PDB file of C-alpha atoms and ligand atoms in Angstrom:
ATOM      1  CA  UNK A 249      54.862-177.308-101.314  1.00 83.00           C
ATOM      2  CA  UNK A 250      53.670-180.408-103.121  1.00 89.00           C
ATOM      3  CA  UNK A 251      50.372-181.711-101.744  1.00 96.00           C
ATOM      4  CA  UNK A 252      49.756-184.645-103.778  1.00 98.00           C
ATOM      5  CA  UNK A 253      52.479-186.994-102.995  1.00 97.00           C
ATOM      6  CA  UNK A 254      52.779-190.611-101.953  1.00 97.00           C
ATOM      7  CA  UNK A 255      51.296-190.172 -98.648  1.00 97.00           C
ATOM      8  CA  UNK A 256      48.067-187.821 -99.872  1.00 98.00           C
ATOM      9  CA  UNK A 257      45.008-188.936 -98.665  1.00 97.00           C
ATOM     10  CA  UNK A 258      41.198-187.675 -98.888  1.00 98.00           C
ATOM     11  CA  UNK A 259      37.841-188.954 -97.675  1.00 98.00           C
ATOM     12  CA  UNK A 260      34.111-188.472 -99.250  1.00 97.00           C
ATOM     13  CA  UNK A 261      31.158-189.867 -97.765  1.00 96.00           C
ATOM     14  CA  UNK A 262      28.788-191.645-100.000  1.00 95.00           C
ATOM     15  CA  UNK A 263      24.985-192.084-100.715  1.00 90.00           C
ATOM     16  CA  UNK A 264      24.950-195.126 -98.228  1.00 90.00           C
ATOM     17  CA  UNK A 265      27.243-193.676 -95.857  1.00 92.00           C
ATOM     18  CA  UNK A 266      30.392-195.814 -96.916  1.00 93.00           C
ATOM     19  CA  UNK A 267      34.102-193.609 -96.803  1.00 96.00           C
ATOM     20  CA  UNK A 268      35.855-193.547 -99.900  1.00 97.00           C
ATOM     21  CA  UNK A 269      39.586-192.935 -99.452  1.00 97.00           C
ATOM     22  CA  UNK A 270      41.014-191.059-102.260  1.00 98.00           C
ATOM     23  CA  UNK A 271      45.000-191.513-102.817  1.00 98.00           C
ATOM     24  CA  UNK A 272      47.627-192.136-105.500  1.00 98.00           C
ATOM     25  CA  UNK A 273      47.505-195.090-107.022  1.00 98.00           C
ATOM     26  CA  UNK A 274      50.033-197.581-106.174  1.00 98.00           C
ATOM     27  CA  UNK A 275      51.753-201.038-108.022  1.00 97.00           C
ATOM     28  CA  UNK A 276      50.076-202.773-105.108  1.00 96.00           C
ATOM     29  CA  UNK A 277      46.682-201.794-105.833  1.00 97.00           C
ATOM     30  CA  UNK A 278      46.412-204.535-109.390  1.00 97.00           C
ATOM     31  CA  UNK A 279      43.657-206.600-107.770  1.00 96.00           C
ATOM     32  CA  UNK A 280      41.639-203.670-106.923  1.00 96.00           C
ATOM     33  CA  UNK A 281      41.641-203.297-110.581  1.00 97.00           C
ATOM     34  CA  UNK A 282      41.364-206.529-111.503  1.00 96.00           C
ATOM     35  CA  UNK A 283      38.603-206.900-109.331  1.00 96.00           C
ATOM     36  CA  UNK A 284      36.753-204.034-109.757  1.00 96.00           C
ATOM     37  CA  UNK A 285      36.825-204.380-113.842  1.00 96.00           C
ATOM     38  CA  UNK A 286      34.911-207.749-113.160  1.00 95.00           C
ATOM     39  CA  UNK A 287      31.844-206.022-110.897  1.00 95.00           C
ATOM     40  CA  UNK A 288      31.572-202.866-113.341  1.00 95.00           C
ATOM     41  CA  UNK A 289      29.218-203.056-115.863  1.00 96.00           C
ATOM     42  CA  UNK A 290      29.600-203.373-119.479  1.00 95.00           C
ATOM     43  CA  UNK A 291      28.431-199.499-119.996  1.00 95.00           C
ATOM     44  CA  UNK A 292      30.555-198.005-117.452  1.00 96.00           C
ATOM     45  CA  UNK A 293      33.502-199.699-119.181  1.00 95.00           C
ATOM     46  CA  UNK A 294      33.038-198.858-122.135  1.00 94.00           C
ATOM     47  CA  UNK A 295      32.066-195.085-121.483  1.00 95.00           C
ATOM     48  CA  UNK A 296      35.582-194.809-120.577  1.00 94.00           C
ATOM     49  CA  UNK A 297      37.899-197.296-123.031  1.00 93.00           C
ATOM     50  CA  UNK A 298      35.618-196.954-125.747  1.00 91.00           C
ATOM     51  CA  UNK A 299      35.283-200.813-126.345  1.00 89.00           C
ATOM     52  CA  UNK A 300      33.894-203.963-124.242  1.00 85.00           C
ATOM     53  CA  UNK A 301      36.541-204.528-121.492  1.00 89.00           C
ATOM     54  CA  UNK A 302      35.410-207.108-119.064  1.00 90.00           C
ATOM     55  CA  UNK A 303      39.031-207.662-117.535  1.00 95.00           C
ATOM     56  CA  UNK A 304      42.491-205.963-117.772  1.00 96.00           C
ATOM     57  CA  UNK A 305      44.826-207.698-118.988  1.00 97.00           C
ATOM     58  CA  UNK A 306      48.331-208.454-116.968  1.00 97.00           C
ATOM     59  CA  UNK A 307      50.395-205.420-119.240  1.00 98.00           C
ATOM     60  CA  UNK A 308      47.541-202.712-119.119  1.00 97.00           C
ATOM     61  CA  UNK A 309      47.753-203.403-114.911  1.00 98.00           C
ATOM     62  CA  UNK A 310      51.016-202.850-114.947  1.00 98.00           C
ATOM     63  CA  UNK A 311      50.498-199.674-117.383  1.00 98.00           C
ATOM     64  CA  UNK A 312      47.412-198.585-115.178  1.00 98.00           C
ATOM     65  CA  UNK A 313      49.336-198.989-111.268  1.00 98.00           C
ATOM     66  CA  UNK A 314      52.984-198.113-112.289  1.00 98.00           C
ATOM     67  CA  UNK A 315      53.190-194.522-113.065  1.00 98.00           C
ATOM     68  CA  UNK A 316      55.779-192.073-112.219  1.00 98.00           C
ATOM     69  CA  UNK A 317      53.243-189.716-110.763  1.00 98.00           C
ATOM     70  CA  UNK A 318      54.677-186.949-112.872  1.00 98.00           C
ATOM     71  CA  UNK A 319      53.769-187.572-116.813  1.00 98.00           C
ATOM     72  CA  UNK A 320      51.263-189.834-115.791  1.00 98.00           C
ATOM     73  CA  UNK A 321      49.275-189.849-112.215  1.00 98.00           C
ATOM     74  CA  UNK A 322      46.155-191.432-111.076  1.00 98.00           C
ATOM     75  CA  UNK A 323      44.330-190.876-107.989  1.00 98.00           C
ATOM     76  CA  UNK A 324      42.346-193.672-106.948  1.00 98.00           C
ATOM     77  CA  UNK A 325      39.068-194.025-105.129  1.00 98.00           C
ATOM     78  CA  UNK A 326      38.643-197.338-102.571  1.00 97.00           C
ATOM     79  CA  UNK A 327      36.066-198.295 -99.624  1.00 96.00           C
ATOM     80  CA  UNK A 328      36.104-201.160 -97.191  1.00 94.00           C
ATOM     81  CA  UNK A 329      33.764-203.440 -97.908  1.00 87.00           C
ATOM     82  CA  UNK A 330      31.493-203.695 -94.792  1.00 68.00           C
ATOM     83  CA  UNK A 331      30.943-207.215 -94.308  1.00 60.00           C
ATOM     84  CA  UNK A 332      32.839-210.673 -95.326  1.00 55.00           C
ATOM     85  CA  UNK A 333      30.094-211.402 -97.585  1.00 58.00           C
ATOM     86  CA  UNK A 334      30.795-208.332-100.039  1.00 61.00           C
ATOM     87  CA  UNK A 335      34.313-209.977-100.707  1.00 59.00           C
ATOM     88  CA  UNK A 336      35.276-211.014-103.880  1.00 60.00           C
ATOM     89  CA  UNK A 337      34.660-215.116-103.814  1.00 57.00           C
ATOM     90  CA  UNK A 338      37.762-216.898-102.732  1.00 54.00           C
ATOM     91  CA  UNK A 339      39.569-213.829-101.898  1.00 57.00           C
ATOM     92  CA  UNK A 340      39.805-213.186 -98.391  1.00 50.00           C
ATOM     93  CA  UNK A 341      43.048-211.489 -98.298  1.00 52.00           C
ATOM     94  CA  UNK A 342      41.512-207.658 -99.620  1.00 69.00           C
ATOM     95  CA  UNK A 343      39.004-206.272 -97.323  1.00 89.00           C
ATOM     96  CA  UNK A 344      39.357-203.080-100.038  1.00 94.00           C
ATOM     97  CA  UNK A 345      37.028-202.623-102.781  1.00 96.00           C
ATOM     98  CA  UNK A 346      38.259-200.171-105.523  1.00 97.00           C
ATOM     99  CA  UNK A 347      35.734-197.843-106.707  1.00 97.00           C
ATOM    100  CA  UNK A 348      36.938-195.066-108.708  1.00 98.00           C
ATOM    101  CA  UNK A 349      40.179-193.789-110.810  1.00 98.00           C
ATOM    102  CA  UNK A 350      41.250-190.311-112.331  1.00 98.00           C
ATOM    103  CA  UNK A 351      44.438-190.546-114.562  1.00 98.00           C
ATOM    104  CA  UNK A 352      45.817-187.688-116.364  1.00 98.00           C
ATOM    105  CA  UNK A 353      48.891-188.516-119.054  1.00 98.00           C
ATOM    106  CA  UNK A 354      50.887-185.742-120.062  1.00 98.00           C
ATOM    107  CA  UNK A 355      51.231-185.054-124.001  1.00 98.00           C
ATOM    108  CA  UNK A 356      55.058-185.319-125.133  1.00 97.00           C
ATOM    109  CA  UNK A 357      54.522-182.712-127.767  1.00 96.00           C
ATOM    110  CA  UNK A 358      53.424-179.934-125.545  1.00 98.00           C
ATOM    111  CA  UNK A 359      54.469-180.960-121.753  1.00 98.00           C
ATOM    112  CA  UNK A 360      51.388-178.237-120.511  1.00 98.00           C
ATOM    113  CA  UNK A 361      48.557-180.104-121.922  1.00 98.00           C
ATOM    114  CA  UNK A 362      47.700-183.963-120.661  1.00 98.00           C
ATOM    115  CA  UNK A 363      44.550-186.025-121.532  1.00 98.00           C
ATOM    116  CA  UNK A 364      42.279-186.958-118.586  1.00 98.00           C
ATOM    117  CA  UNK A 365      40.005-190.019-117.924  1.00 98.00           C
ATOM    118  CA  UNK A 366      38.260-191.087-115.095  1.00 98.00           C
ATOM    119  CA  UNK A 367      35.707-193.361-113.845  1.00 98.00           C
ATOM    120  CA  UNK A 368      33.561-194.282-110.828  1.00 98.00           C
ATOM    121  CA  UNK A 369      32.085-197.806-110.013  1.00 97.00           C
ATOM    122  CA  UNK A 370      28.777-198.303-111.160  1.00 97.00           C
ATOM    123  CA  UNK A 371      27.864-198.734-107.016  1.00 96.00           C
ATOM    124  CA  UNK A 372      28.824-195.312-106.968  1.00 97.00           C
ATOM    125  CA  UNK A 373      28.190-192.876-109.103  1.00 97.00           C
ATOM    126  CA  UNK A 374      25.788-189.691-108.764  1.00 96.00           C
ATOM    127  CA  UNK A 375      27.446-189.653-105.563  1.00 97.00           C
ATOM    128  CA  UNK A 376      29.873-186.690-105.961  1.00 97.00           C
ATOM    129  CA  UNK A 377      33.188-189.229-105.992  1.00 98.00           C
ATOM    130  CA  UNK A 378      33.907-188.193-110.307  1.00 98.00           C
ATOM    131  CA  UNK A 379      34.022-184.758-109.399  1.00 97.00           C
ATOM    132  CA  UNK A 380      35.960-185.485-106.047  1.00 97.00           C
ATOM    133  CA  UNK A 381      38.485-187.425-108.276  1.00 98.00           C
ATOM    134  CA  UNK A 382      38.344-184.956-111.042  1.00 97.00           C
ATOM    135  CA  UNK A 383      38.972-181.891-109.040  1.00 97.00           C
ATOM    136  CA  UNK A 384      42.152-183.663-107.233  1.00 98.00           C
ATOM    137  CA  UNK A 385      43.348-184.971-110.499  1.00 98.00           C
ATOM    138  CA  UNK A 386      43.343-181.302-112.166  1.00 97.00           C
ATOM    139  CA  UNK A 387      44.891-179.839-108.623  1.00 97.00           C
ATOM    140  CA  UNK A 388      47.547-182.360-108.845  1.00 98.00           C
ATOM    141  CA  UNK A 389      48.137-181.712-112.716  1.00 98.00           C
ATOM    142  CA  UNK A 390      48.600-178.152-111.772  1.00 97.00           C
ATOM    143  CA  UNK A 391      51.250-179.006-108.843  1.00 97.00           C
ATOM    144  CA  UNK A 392      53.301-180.478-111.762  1.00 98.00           C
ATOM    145  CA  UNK A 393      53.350-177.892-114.715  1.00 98.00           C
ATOM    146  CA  UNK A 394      50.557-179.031-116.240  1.00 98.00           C
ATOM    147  CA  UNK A 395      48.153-176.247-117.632  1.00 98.00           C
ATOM    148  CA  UNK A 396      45.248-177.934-119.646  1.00 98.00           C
ATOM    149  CA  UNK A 397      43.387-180.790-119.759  1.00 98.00           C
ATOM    150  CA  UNK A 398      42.354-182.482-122.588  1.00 98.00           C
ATOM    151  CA  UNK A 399      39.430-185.273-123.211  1.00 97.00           C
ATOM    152  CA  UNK A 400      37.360-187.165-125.035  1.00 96.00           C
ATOM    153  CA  UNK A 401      33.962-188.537-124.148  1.00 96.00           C
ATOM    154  CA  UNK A 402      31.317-189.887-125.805  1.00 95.00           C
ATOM    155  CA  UNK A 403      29.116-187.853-127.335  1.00 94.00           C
ATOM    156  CA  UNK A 404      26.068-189.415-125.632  1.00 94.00           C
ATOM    157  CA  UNK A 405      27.656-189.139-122.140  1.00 96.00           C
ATOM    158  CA  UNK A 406      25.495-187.233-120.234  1.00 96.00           C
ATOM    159  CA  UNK A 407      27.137-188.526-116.971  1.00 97.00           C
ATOM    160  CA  UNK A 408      30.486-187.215-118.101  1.00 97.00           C
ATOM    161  CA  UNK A 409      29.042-183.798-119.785  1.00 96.00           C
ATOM    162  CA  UNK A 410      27.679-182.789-116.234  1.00 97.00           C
ATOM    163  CA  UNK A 411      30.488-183.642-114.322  1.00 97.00           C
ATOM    164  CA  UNK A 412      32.926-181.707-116.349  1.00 96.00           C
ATOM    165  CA  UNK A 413      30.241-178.845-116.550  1.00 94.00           C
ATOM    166  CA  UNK A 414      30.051-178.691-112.811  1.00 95.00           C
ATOM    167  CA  UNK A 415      34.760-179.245-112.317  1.00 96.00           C
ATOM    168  CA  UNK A 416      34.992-177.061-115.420  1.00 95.00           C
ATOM    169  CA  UNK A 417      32.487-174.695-115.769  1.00 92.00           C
ATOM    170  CA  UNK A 418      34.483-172.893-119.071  1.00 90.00           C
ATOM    171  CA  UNK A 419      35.325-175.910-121.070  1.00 96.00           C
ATOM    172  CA  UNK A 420      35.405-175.951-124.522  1.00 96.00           C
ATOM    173  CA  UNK A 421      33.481-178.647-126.633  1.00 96.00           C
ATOM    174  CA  UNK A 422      34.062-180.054-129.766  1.00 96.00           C
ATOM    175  CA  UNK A 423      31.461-182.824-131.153  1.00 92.00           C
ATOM    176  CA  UNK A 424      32.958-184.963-133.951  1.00 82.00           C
ATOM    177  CA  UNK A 425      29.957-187.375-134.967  1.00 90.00           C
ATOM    178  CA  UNK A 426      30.289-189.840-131.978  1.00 93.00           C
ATOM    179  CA  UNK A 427      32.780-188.436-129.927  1.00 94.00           C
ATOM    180  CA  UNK A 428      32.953-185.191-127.923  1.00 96.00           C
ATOM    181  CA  UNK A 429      36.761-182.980-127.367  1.00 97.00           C
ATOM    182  CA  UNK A 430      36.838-181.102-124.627  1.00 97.00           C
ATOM    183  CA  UNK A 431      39.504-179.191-123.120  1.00 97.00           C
ATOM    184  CA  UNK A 432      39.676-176.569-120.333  1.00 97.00           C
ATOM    185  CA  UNK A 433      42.331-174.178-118.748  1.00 97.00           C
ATOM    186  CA  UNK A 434      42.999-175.912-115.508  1.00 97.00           C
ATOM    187  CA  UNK A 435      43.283-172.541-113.462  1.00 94.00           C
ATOM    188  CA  UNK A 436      39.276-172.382-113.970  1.00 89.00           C
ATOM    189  CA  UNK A 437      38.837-175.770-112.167  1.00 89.00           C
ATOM    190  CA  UNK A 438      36.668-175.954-108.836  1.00 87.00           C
TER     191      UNK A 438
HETATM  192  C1  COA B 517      31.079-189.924-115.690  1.00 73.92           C
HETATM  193  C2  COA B 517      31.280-190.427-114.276  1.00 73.92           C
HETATM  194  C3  COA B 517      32.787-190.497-113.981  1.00 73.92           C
HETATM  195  C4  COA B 517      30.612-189.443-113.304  1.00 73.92           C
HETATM  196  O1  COA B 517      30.981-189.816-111.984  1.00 73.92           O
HETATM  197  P1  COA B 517      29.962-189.630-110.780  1.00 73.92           P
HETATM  198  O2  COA B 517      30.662-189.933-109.521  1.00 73.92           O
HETATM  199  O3  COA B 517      28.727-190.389-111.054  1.00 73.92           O
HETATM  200  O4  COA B 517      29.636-188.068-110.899  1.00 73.92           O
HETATM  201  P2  COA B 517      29.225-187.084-109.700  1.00 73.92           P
HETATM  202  O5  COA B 517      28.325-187.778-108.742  1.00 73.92           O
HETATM  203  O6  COA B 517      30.460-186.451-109.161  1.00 73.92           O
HETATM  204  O7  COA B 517      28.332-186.013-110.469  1.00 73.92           O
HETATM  205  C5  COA B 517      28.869-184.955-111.244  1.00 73.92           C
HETATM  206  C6  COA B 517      27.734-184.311-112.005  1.00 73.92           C
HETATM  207  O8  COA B 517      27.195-185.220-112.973  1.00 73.92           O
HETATM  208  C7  COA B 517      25.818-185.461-112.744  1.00 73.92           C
HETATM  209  N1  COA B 517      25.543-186.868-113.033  1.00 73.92           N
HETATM  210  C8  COA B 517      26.144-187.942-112.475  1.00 73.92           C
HETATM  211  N2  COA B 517      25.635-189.071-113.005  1.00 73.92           N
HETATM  212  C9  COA B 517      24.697-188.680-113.899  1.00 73.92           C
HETATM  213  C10 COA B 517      23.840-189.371-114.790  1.00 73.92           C
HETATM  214  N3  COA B 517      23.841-190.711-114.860  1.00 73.92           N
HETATM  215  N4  COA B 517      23.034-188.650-115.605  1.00 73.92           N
HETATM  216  C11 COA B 517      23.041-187.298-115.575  1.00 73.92           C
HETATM  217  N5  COA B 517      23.842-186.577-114.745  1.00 73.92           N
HETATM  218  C12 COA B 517      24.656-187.267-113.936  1.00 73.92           C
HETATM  219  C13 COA B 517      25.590-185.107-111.289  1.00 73.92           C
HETATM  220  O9  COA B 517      24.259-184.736-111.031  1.00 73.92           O
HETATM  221  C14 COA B 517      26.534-183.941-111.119  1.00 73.92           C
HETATM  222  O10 COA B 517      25.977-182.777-111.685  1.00 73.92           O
HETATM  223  P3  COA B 517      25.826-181.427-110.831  1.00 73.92           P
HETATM  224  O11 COA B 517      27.238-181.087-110.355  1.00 73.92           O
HETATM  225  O12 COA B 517      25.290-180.474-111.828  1.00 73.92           O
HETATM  226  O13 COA B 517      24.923-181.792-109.705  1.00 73.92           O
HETATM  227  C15 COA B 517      30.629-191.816-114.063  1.00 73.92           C
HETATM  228  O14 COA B 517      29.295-191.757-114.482  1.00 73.92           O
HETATM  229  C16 COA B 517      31.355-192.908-114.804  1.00 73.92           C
HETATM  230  O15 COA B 517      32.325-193.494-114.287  1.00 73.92           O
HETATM  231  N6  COA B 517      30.921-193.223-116.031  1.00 73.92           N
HETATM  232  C17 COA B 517      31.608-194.247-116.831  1.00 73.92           C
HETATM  233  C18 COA B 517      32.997-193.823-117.272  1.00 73.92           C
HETATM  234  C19 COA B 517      32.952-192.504-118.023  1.00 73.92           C
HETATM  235  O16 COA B 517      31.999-192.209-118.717  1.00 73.92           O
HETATM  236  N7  COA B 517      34.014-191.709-117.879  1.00 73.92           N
HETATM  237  C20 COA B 517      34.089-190.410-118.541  1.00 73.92           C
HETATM  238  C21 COA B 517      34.887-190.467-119.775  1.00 73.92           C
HETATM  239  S1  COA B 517      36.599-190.568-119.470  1.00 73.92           S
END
C-alpha cells in the first residue's frame, strides 16, 4: 500500500505550540516559497543552496513545486499563522505560512540512490520538524524503490550533522575540505 500519496498528511506540535502540517508539496504551494525564502535568514539559506539566495526565482518555483512525486518528491512543512498581523504585508489571501521542505531527487545513473536536502524555517528549528521531514522523506523514498540517500552538507553544519545522526544513526561521512558526503542505507532510518 502506498502511504505517501497526494492526500498524506502529518501533524507535529512545535516549541510555541503552533501545528505544522506535513504533506506533499503541491504546484499551488509557489508563494509559500516565495514567501518563506524572503523571512529566512541569509544562513539558513545558504546552509542548504550553498550560495546567498534571498528569493527564488520564477523557473526554480516551478522546479521546486512541480515534481512527479516519484524521481523527485518533497514533503513540505506549513502552519497557520495565528493572527492577521503575522501575514505577509499586502497579502491577505494566504493565512499559511510555509516552514519547512524535504526533497529527495533520484540519481539517473543508479535509480536506488537519490540526493536529499531539507530545511526548516529559521522560526523553527530545534523543534524536531527536520527530523519529522527527514524521516517521512526517507519512508517515502523507500515506498518508491529508492534504497540510499545521498547528501552533502557543509562541513561546519552542526545543525545538519545532528539531525542526520539522530534519522540515521549508521551514516557514512566523507569530509572534503568544506563540504561533508554523507550517505546512509535507508532501511536503518528511524
Ligand atoms: C539542519 C536543519 C534542517 C535541522 O532542522 P531542525 O528542525 O532544527 O532539527 P531538529 O529540531 O529536528 O533536530 C534534530 C537534531 O539536531 C539538533 N540540532 C538542531 N538544531 C541544532 C543546532 N542549531 N545546533 C546543534 N544541534 C542542533 C537537535 O538537538 C537534534 O538532535 P538530537 O536528536 O540529538 O536531540 C535546520 O537547522 C536547517 O534548516 N538548517 C538550514 C538548512 C540546512 O542546513 N539544511 C541541511 C543541508 S541540506
Amino acid at each position: 500500500m502506498v502511504v505517501y500519496t497526494p492526500e498524506w498528511q502529518s501533524f507535529h506540535r512545535l516549541k510555541d505550540g503552533t501545528v505544522a502540517v506535513l504533506r506533499l508539496v503541491r504546484p499551488s504551494d509557489k508563494p509559500l516559497f516565495r514567501q518563506a525564502a524572503a523571512e529566512m535568514s541569509a544562513e539558513t539559506m545558504a546552509s542548504r543552496f550553498f550560495s546567498p539566495k534571498p528569493r527564488f526565482s520564477d523557473s526554480e518555483l516551478t522546479y521546486l513545486t512541480e515534481v512527479d512525486a516519484i524521481d523527485h518528491l518533497a514533503v513540505v512543512a506549513l502552519r497557520r499563522r495565528s493572527r492577521a498581523g503575522d501575514r505577509p504585508v499586502g497579502d491577505e489571501t494566504t493565512d499559511w505560512q510555509g516552514i519547512g521542505a524535504a526533497r529527495f531527487i533520484r540519481h539517473q545513473d543508479d535509480p536506488t540512490i537519490a540526493e536529499f536536502a531539507v530545511l526548516v524555517h529559521d522560526q523553527c528549528q530545534n523543534a524536531g520538524l527536520g527530523r519529522e521531514l527527514l524521516h517521512h522523506l526517507a519512508q517515502a523514498a523507500q515506498e518508491r524503490g529508492i534504497k540510499r540517500f545521498k547528501g552533502d552538507i557543509l562541513a561546519t553544519n552542526t545543525a545538519a550533522f545532528r539531525l542526520i545522526d539522530s534519522v540515521a544513526p549508521g551514516a557514512e561521512w566523507l569530509t572534503n575540505g568544506i563540504i561533508a558526503i554523507v550517505e546512509w542505507d535507508l532501511r536503518h532510518s528511524r
